[in-house]
Amino acid sequence: MSETYQNFIAGKWADSASGKTFDNINPANTSDVIGSFQDSTADDARSAISAAREAAPEWRALSAPRRGQLLARAARIIERDLDRIARELTREEGKTLAEAKAETSRAVQIFDYFAGEGRRLSGETAPSEFGRTLLYTVREPLGVVGLITPWNFPIAVPAWKLAPALVSGNTVVLKPASAAPLTALNVVKALAEAGLPDGVLNFITGSGAVAGAELAANTGVAGLSFTGSDVVGSGIYACVSGRGGKAQCEMGGKNPIIILADADLDKAVNLSINGAIWSTGQKCTATSRAIVHKDVAGEYTARLLEQVAAIRVGDGMDPAVQVGPVIDEVQLNTVLASIEAGKEEGARLAAGGGKMTEAPLDQGFFVEPTVFVDVKGDMQLAQEEIFGPVLAVIAVTGFEEAVQVANSVRFGLSAAICTSDISRAMEFADRIEAGLVHINSPTVGAEVQVPFGGMKASSTGTREQGRVAVDFYTQIKTVYLEY
Ligand code: UN1
């Protein structure tokens, strides 16, 4: 019998008013049911919002350093339980245990970083034009914020929204993606154990179209931070900003790595595989286009294919495995459809391309690491986000064409270049339309102490992480004091 998990509202565990649940399945083995979660209704979301509203005055009255101390305590609890949390993460999301442990450690770092922010949540003072006047600003919380988080980083993304939201003095309703809700629940439990007062953090599971939509539409939710697909994010942004709320959406990417003729090709191959294939390509920061100088494209591709052929795909619990499954059947079909479309539009499939059917991989949603060559920049394969282990290799005549191809997509999250020419690298940093720029490092990865986010269709609203993360979760009040 698998366990039934409940919503957490006003400090109490509760069933949904719907009386319905949905199953959380292990993507590496679909007969392994991790548990049932509440299929929450709009009414459940409204109860969670009311609980958050009620808890708001007391929470904002607690000083920011004290709020920070609670986050630090939660960090210690996650650290204590890291092994179990990471195992449950792998079981529900599919990434390898090593990746799950690294992500859980990242959540610890995030809570520690924002714990410190409790002592730095400062405003500014300015000279007043008038005498005997103290002119200063303070940061105030928004009130109730809604957080809608994705399945692909089921602990890091909830952490990087929760920590700045809470330290800034907001109360929260968190709705994680239905494909990986247990890990978010583990974070909620850690914060409750750390002593977060009842109602400060409320947790509901269920469909984005019902519970998530209520968070977007409800005027009691002053701010909503979302990470997920482009289509859903654009809808949320329109809904929240349309009613005068504040919205922050982190959405898709179509991230390139440029490989110039002077690049260290072994390094270029490693960076490409790291960005495109690890975590099964299921990162908004994943590399999906390798834009390679024609003089080295043949050699780069040969070395890439050799490495790709050696990748071990399987259940992420197995320490020998390097790549886990995709998250579910819908995603599997989306990835396979993108691969088919790539073949139809004339790209040449050089590795992978199919579902893995050999036992025991037939029990899960496994896709072969896939490489396309002879890709043209305007093909769908080079334009649309795939969110799977698929890399498109595009040959170009030089730096100019590389930058032009790199920028010719609607997204602008992350971009990398591999070169030993520092001037070219800096010119790339100047001209690339991306919020995250990597020089001789992969398109993936995000350190907590610096801003994270994209340009163009990748992001709307202010940046996450770093000191600027609190910009979204606070509003500034300017005070004139004449004495
Ligand atoms: C990373 O590259 O390690 O949902 C972080 C995502 C991003 C996080 C990427 N918000 O994929």
Coordinates of C-alpha atoms and ligand atoms in Angstrom, one line a residue:
M1 CA 0.0 0.0 0.0
S2 CA 1.4 3.4 -0.9
E3 CA 0.9 6.3 1.4
T4 CA -1.6 9.1 1.0
Y5 CA -0.2 12.6 1.5
Q6 CA -2.3 15.6 2.5
N7 CA -2.3 19.3 2.0
F8 CA -0.8 21.5 4.8
I9 CA -3.1 24.4 5.6
A10 CA -2.9 26.6 8.7
G11 CA -0.5 24.2 10.3
K12 CA -2.8 21.2 9.8
W13 CA -2.7 18.3 7.5
A14 CA -5.9 18.1 5.5
D15 CA -7.6 16.2 2.6
S16 CA -8.8 18.1 -0.4
A17 CA -12.5 19.0 -0.6
S18 CA -12.6 17.1 -3.9
G19 CA -12.2 13.8 -2.1
K20 CA -9.9 12.8 -4.9
T21 CA -6.2 12.0 -5.1
F22 CA -3.7 11.4 -7.9
D23 CA -0.7 9.0 -7.9
N24 CA 2.9 9.9 -7.9
I25 CA 4.8 7.3 -10.0
N26 CA 8.5 6.5 -10.3
P27 CA 9.4 7.3 -13.9
A28 CA 12.1 4.6 -13.9
N29 CA 9.6 2.0 -13.0
T30 CA 5.9 2.8 -13.5
S31 CA 4.8 -0.1 -11.2
D32 CA 6.4 1.7 -8.3
V33 CA 3.7 4.1 -6.9
I34 CA 5.3 6.5 -4.4
G35 CA 2.1 7.8 -3.0
S36 CA -1.2 9.5 -3.5
F37 CA -1.5 13.3 -3.3
Q38 CA -4.5 15.5 -3.0
D39 CA -6.2 16.7 -6.2
S40 CA -7.0 20.1 -4.7
T41 CA -9.9 22.3 -5.8
A42 CA -10.1 26.1 -6.1
D43 CA -11.8 26.0 -2.7
D44 CA -8.7 24.3 -1.2
A45 CA -6.6 27.0 -2.7
R46 CA -8.8 29.6 -1.2
S47 CA -8.5 28.0 2.2
A48 CA -4.8 28.0 1.9
I49 CA -4.8 31.7 0.8
S50 CA -7.0 32.6 3.8
A51 CA -4.7 30.8 6.2
A52 CA -1.7 32.7 4.7
R53 CA -3.6 36.0 5.0
E54 CA -4.4 35.3 8.7
A55 CA -0.8 34.4 9.5
A56 CA 0.6 37.5 7.7
P57 CA 0.5 40.2 10.5
E58 CA 2.4 38.1 13.0
W59 CA 5.0 36.9 10.5
R60 CA 5.7 40.3 9.1
A61 CA 6.0 41.6 12.7
L62 CA 8.8 39.1 13.5
S63 CA 12.1 40.8 12.7
A64 CA 13.9 39.8 9.5
P65 CA 17.0 38.5 11.4
R66 CA 14.6 36.2 13.4
R67 CA 12.9 35.1 10.2
G68 CA 16.3 34.3 8.8
Q69 CA 17.2 32.2 11.9
L70 CA 14.2 29.9 11.1
L71 CA 15.6 29.4 7.6
A72 CA 19.0 28.5 9.0
R73 CA 17.3 26.0 11.2
A74 CA 15.5 24.5 8.2
A75 CA 18.8 24.2 6.4
R76 CA 20.2 22.1 9.2
I77 CA 17.2 19.8 9.1
I78 CA 17.4 19.3 5.4
E79 CA 21.2 18.6 5.8
R80 CA 20.4 16.1 8.5
D81 CA 17.9 14.3 6.3
L82 CA 19.8 14.9 3.0
D83 CA 20.2 11.2 2.2
R84 CA 16.5 10.3 2.6
I85 CA 15.3 13.4 0.8
A86 CA 17.7 12.8 -2.1
R87 CA 16.5 9.2 -2.4
E88 CA 12.9 10.2 -2.5
L89 CA 13.8 12.9 -5.1
T90 CA 15.4 10.3 -7.4
R91 CA 12.5 7.9 -6.9
E92 CA 9.9 10.5 -7.9
E93 CA 11.8 12.6 -10.5
G94 CA 14.2 10.1 -12.0
K95 CA 17.5 12.1 -11.9
T96 CA 20.5 10.2 -10.6
L97 CA 21.1 9.9 -6.9
A98 CA 24.3 11.9 -7.3
E99 CA 22.4 14.7 -9.0
A100 CA 19.6 14.5 -6.4
K101 CA 22.1 14.8 -3.6
A102 CA 23.8 17.8 -5.2
E103 CA 20.4 19.4 -5.7
T104 CA 19.5 18.8 -2.1
S105 CA 22.8 20.4 -1.0
R106 CA 22.0 23.3 -3.1
A107 CA 18.7 23.7 -1.2
V108 CA 20.7 23.8 2.0
Q109 CA 22.9 26.5 0.6
I110 CA 19.9 28.5 -0.5
F111 CA 18.3 28.5 2.9
D112 CA 21.6 29.4 4.5
Y113 CA 22.2 32.3 2.0
F114 CA 18.8 33.8 2.6
A115 CA 19.0 33.2 6.3
G116 CA 21.8 35.7 6.1
E117 CA 19.7 38.0 4.0
G118 CA 17.6 38.5 7.1
R119 CA 20.4 40.7 8.4
R120 CA 21.0 42.5 5.1
L121 CA 17.4 43.3 4.1
S122 CA 18.3 47.0 4.0
G123 CA 16.9 50.1 2.4
E124 CA 18.9 53.2 1.6
T125 CA 19.2 56.7 2.9
A126 CA 19.5 59.7 0.7
P127 CA 20.3 63.4 1.3
S128 CA 17.2 65.4 1.4
E129 CA 16.9 68.7 -0.5
F130 CA 15.4 70.2 2.7
G131 CA 17.2 70.7 6.0
R132 CA 16.5 68.6 9.1
T133 CA 15.0 65.8 7.1
L134 CA 15.9 62.1 7.3
L135 CA 15.1 60.5 4.0
Y136 CA 15.2 56.7 3.8
T137 CA 13.6 53.6 2.4
V138 CA 12.5 50.3 3.9
R139 CA 11.5 47.0 2.3
E140 CA 8.1 45.7 3.2
P141 CA 6.6 42.3 2.3
L142 CA 4.0 42.0 -0.4
G143 CA 1.6 40.0 1.8
V144 CA 0.5 36.6 0.6
V145 CA 2.6 35.1 -2.3
G146 CA 1.8 32.1 -4.4
L147 CA 4.7 29.8 -5.6
I148 CA 4.2 27.4 -8.4
T149 CA 7.2 25.1 -8.8
P150 CA 8.4 22.6 -11.5
W151 CA 9.1 18.9 -11.2
N152 CA 12.6 19.1 -12.7
F153 CA 14.2 20.8 -9.7
P154 CA 11.8 19.6 -7.1
I155 CA 13.9 20.9 -4.2
A156 CA 16.1 23.7 -5.5
V157 CA 13.4 25.7 -7.1
P158 CA 10.9 25.5 -4.1
A159 CA 13.9 26.5 -1.9
W160 CA 14.9 29.4 -4.1
K161 CA 11.4 30.8 -4.1
L162 CA 10.5 30.0 -0.5
A163 CA 13.7 31.3 1.1
P164 CA 13.5 34.9 -0.2
A165 CA 9.7 35.0 0.1
L166 CA 9.8 34.0 3.8
V167 CA 12.8 36.1 4.9
S168 CA 11.1 39.1 3.3
G169 CA 8.1 38.6 5.6
N170 CA 5.6 37.2 3.2
T171 CA 3.3 34.3 3.9
V172 CA 3.1 31.6 1.2
V173 CA 0.9 29.1 -0.6
L174 CA 3.1 26.6 -2.4
K175 CA 1.8 24.4 -5.2
P176 CA 4.5 22.0 -6.6
A177 CA 4.2 20.2 -9.9
S178 CA 2.1 17.0 -9.7
A179 CA 5.0 14.9 -11.1
A180 CA 7.2 15.5 -8.0
P181 CA 5.3 16.8 -5.0
L182 CA 6.9 14.6 -2.3
T183 CA 10.2 16.5 -2.4
A184 CA 8.4 19.9 -1.9
L185 CA 6.5 18.3 0.9
N186 CA 9.8 17.4 2.5
V187 CA 10.8 21.0 2.4
V188 CA 7.5 22.1 4.0
K189 CA 8.1 19.5 6.8
A190 CA 11.6 20.8 7.4
L191 CA 10.3 24.4 7.7
A192 CA 7.5 23.3 10.0
E193 CA 10.0 21.4 12.2
A194 CA 12.2 24.5 12.2
G195 CA 9.3 26.3 14.0
L196 CA 7.6 28.3 11.2
P197 CA 4.3 29.5 12.7
D198 CA 1.1 27.9 11.5
G199 CA -0.3 29.4 8.3
V200 CA 3.0 31.1 7.2
L201 CA 3.6 28.3 4.7
N202 CA 0.7 26.4 3.2
F203 CA 1.0 23.5 0.8
I204 CA -1.5 22.3 -1.7
T205 CA -1.1 19.7 -4.5
G206 CA -3.2 19.2 -7.6
S207 CA -3.6 20.5 -11.1
G208 CA -2.2 23.7 -12.3
A209 CA -5.4 24.4 -14.3
V210 CA -7.5 24.3 -11.1
A211 CA -5.4 25.0 -7.9
G212 CA -2.7 26.9 -9.8
A213 CA -5.2 29.0 -11.7
E214 CA -6.9 30.0 -8.4
L215 CA -3.5 31.3 -7.1
A216 CA -3.1 33.3 -10.3
A217 CA -6.6 34.7 -10.3
N218 CA -7.2 35.3 -6.6
T219 CA -6.7 39.0 -5.6
G220 CA -5.6 37.8 -2.1
V221 CA -2.4 36.7 -3.7
A222 CA -0.2 39.8 -4.1
G223 CA 2.6 38.1 -5.9
L224 CA 3.1 34.9 -7.8
S225 CA 6.3 33.3 -8.8
F226 CA 6.2 30.5 -11.3
T227 CA 8.8 28.2 -13.0
G228 CA 7.7 26.0 -15.8
S229 CA 6.6 25.9 -19.4
D230 CA 6.5 28.9 -21.6
V231 CA 2.8 28.5 -22.5
V232 CA 1.6 28.2 -18.8
G233 CA 3.9 30.9 -17.7
S234 CA 2.7 33.4 -20.3
G235 CA -0.9 32.7 -19.2
I236 CA -0.1 33.2 -15.6
Y237 CA 1.8 36.4 -16.2
A238 CA -1.2 37.8 -18.2
C239 CA -3.7 36.8 -15.5
V240 CA -1.7 38.0 -12.5
S241 CA -0.5 41.3 -14.0
G242 CA -4.0 41.8 -15.5
R243 CA -5.5 42.0 -12.0
G244 CA -2.7 44.3 -10.7
G245 CA -0.7 41.6 -9.0
K246 CA 3.0 41.1 -9.3
A247 CA 4.2 38.1 -11.4
Q248 CA 7.6 36.5 -11.9
C249 CA 7.8 33.7 -14.5
E250 CA 10.9 31.6 -15.3
M251 CA 10.1 29.7 -18.5
G252 CA 11.8 28.1 -21.4
G253 CA 15.3 28.1 -23.0
K254 CA 16.9 27.1 -26.2
N255 CA 20.4 27.4 -24.9
P256 CA 23.4 27.4 -27.3
I257 CA 27.0 26.5 -26.8
I258 CA 29.3 28.0 -29.4
I259 CA 32.4 26.1 -30.2
L260 CA 35.1 28.2 -31.9
A261 CA 37.9 26.7 -34.0
D262 CA 40.4 27.4 -31.2
A263 CA 38.4 25.5 -28.5
D264 CA 39.7 22.6 -26.5
L265 CA 37.5 20.0 -28.2
D266 CA 37.6 17.5 -25.4
K267 CA 36.4 20.2 -23.1
A268 CA 33.8 21.3 -25.6
V269 CA 32.4 17.8 -25.8
N270 CA 32.3 17.5 -22.0
L271 CA 30.5 20.8 -21.6
S272 CA 28.0 19.8 -24.4
I273 CA 27.2 16.5 -22.8
N274 CA 27.0 18.0 -19.3
G275 CA 24.6 20.7 -20.6
A276 CA 22.5 18.6 -23.0
I277 CA 22.3 15.1 -21.6
W278 CA 22.9 15.1 -17.8
S279 CA 19.6 15.3 -15.9
T280 CA 18.1 13.9 -19.1
G281 CA 18.2 17.3 -20.6
Q282 CA 15.4 18.4 -18.3
K283 CA 16.6 21.8 -17.3
C284 CA 15.5 25.2 -18.5
T285 CA 19.2 25.9 -18.8
A286 CA 20.0 22.7 -20.8
T287 CA 22.1 23.0 -23.9
S288 CA 20.1 22.2 -26.9
R289 CA 22.2 23.7 -29.7
A290 CA 25.9 23.2 -30.3
I291 CA 26.9 25.9 -32.8
V292 CA 30.3 24.8 -34.1
H293 CA 32.9 26.3 -36.4
K294 CA 32.9 24.3 -39.6
D295 CA 36.7 23.7 -39.4
V296 CA 36.3 21.7 -36.2
A297 CA 32.7 20.4 -36.7
G298 CA 33.8 17.0 -38.0
E299 CA 36.3 16.4 -35.2
Y300 CA 34.0 17.7 -32.5
T301 CA 31.1 15.6 -33.7
A302 CA 33.2 12.4 -33.9
R303 CA 34.4 12.9 -30.3
L304 CA 30.9 13.8 -29.2
L305 CA 29.4 10.7 -30.7
E306 CA 32.0 8.5 -29.1
Q307 CA 31.2 9.9 -25.7
V308 CA 27.5 9.7 -26.2
A309 CA 27.6 6.1 -27.2
A310 CA 29.2 5.3 -23.8
I311 CA 26.6 6.9 -21.7
R312 CA 24.8 4.6 -19.3
V313 CA 21.0 5.2 -19.0
G314 CA 18.9 3.6 -16.4
D315 CA 17.4 3.8 -12.9
G316 CA 19.0 6.8 -11.2
M317 CA 19.3 4.8 -7.9
D318 CA 22.0 2.6 -9.6
P319 CA 25.4 4.4 -9.0
A320 CA 26.7 3.2 -12.4
V321 CA 23.9 5.0 -14.2
Q322 CA 24.6 8.5 -15.6
V323 CA 21.2 9.4 -17.1
G324 CA 17.7 8.7 -15.7
P325 CA 14.3 8.6 -17.4
V326 CA 12.2 11.5 -18.6
I327 CA 9.5 12.5 -16.1
D328 CA 6.4 10.9 -17.6
E329 CA 4.6 9.6 -20.6
V330 CA 3.5 13.0 -21.8
Q331 CA 7.1 14.2 -21.8
L332 CA 8.3 11.0 -23.4
N333 CA 5.9 11.5 -26.3
T334 CA 6.8 15.2 -26.6
V335 CA 10.5 14.4 -26.9
L336 CA 9.9 11.6 -29.4
A337 CA 7.7 13.8 -31.4
S338 CA 10.4 16.5 -31.5
I339 CA 12.8 13.9 -32.7
E340 CA 10.5 12.8 -35.5
A341 CA 9.9 16.4 -36.5
G342 CA 13.7 16.9 -36.7
K343 CA 14.1 13.9 -39.0
E344 CA 11.2 15.1 -41.2
E345 CA 12.7 18.6 -41.6
G346 CA 15.9 17.1 -42.9
A347 CA 18.3 17.1 -39.9
R348 CA 20.5 13.9 -39.8
L349 CA 20.0 11.7 -36.7
A350 CA 23.6 10.7 -35.7
A351 CA 22.9 9.1 -32.3
G352 CA 19.9 7.8 -30.3
G353 CA 16.4 8.9 -31.4
G354 CA 14.2 6.3 -29.7
K355 CA 12.5 5.0 -26.6
M356 CA 14.6 2.4 -24.8
T357 CA 12.7 -0.9 -24.8
E358 CA 15.2 -3.4 -23.4
A359 CA 14.2 -4.8 -20.0
P360 CA 14.2 -3.4 -17.4
L361 CA 14.2 0.0 -19.2
D362 CA 10.9 -0.9 -20.7
Q363 CA 9.4 -0.4 -17.2
G364 CA 10.1 3.3 -17.4
F365 CA 10.2 6.4 -19.6
F366 CA 13.7 6.1 -21.0
V367 CA 14.9 7.9 -24.1
E368 CA 18.3 7.4 -25.8
P369 CA 20.7 10.3 -25.6
T370 CA 20.2 11.8 -29.0
V371 CA 22.4 13.9 -31.4
F372 CA 21.3 15.5 -34.6
V373 CA 23.8 16.9 -37.1
D374 CA 23.4 19.0 -40.3
V375 CA 20.9 21.1 -38.4
K376 CA 20.0 24.5 -39.8
G377 CA 19.3 27.4 -37.4
D378 CA 15.7 27.9 -38.6
M379 CA 14.6 24.3 -38.2
Q380 CA 12.0 23.6 -35.4
L381 CA 14.7 21.4 -33.9
A382 CA 16.9 24.5 -33.5
Q383 CA 14.0 26.8 -32.4
E384 CA 11.7 25.0 -30.0
E385 CA 12.5 23.8 -26.5
I386 CA 12.5 20.0 -26.3
F387 CA 13.3 19.4 -22.6
G388 CA 14.9 16.0 -23.2
P389 CA 18.4 14.6 -23.9
V390 CA 18.6 15.9 -27.5
L391 CA 21.4 18.0 -28.9
A392 CA 21.3 19.7 -32.3
V393 CA 24.7 20.4 -34.0
I394 CA 24.8 23.4 -36.3
A395 CA 27.9 24.1 -38.3
V396 CA 28.8 27.8 -39.0
T397 CA 31.4 29.7 -40.9
G398 CA 32.8 31.8 -38.0
F399 CA 32.1 33.9 -34.9
E400 CA 29.8 36.3 -36.6
E401 CA 27.4 33.6 -37.9
A402 CA 27.7 31.8 -34.6
V403 CA 26.4 34.8 -32.6
Q404 CA 23.8 35.5 -35.2
V405 CA 22.5 31.9 -35.0
A406 CA 22.7 31.8 -31.3
N407 CA 20.6 35.0 -31.0
S408 CA 18.0 33.9 -33.6
V409 CA 15.6 32.2 -31.2
R410 CA 12.8 33.7 -29.1
F411 CA 14.4 32.5 -25.8
G412 CA 17.3 34.0 -24.0
L413 CA 18.1 32.2 -20.8
S414 CA 21.6 30.8 -20.9
A415 CA 24.4 30.6 -23.4
A416 CA 28.0 29.3 -23.5
I417 CA 31.1 29.7 -25.6
C418 CA 34.1 27.4 -25.8
T419 CA 37.2 29.3 -26.9
S420 CA 40.7 30.2 -25.8
D421 CA 40.4 33.7 -27.3
I422 CA 39.6 36.1 -24.4
S423 CA 38.6 38.9 -26.8
R424 CA 36.1 36.7 -28.6
A425 CA 34.8 35.4 -25.3
M426 CA 34.2 39.0 -24.1
E427 CA 32.6 40.0 -27.3
F428 CA 30.3 37.1 -27.0
A429 CA 29.4 38.2 -23.4
D430 CA 28.6 41.6 -24.8
R431 CA 26.5 40.5 -27.7
I432 CA 24.7 37.4 -26.6
E433 CA 21.0 37.8 -25.8
A434 CA 20.9 35.7 -22.6
G435 CA 20.6 36.4 -18.9
L436 CA 23.3 33.8 -18.0
V437 CA 26.6 33.7 -19.9
H438 CA 29.1 30.9 -19.6
I439 CA 32.7 31.1 -20.9
N440 CA 34.2 27.6 -21.0
S441 CA 31.6 26.4 -18.6
P442 CA 28.3 24.6 -19.3
T443 CA 25.0 26.4 -19.9
V444 CA 23.6 24.7 -16.8
G445 CA 24.2 25.5 -13.1
A446 CA 23.2 28.4 -10.9
E447 CA 25.0 29.6 -7.8
V448 CA 22.7 31.1 -5.2
Q449 CA 24.6 34.3 -4.5
V450 CA 24.1 35.7 -8.0
P451 CA 21.0 36.5 -10.0
F452 CA 19.3 33.8 -12.2
G453 CA 17.0 34.5 -15.1
G454 CA 16.7 35.1 -18.7
M455 CA 16.0 37.7 -21.4
K456 CA 13.3 37.7 -24.2
A457 CA 10.7 34.9 -23.8
S458 CA 12.6 33.1 -21.1
S459 CA 11.6 35.2 -18.1
T460 CA 9.3 38.0 -17.0
G461 CA 9.7 40.0 -13.8
T462 CA 12.8 40.5 -11.7
R463 CA 15.5 38.0 -11.3
E464 CA 15.6 35.1 -8.8
Q465 CA 18.5 34.3 -6.4
G466 CA 21.3 36.6 -5.4
R467 CA 20.5 39.7 -3.4
V468 CA 18.1 40.9 -6.0
A469 CA 15.8 38.0 -5.3
V470 CA 14.1 40.1 -2.6
D471 CA 13.2 42.7 -5.2
F472 CA 10.3 40.5 -6.3
Y473 CA 9.1 39.7 -2.8
T474 CA 9.3 43.2 -1.3
Q475 CA 7.9 46.6 -2.0
I476 CA 9.8 49.7 -1.2
K477 CA 8.5 52.4 1.1
T478 CA 10.1 55.9 1.1
V479 CA 10.0 57.8 4.4
Y480 CA 10.5 61.6 4.8
L481 CA 11.1 62.5 8.4
E482 CA 11.5 66.1 9.3
Y483 CA 12.9 66.9 12.8
Ligands
UN1_1 C1 20.5 24.7 -13.2 O1 20.8 24.9 -14.3 O2 21.2 24.1 -12.4 O3 13.8 24.9 -13.8 C2 19.3 25.4 -12.6 C3 15.0 25.0 -14.2 C4 15.8 26.2 -13.8 C5 16.9 25.9 -12.9 C6 18.1 25.5 -13.6 N1 14.9 27.1 -13.1 O4 15.5 24.2 -15.0

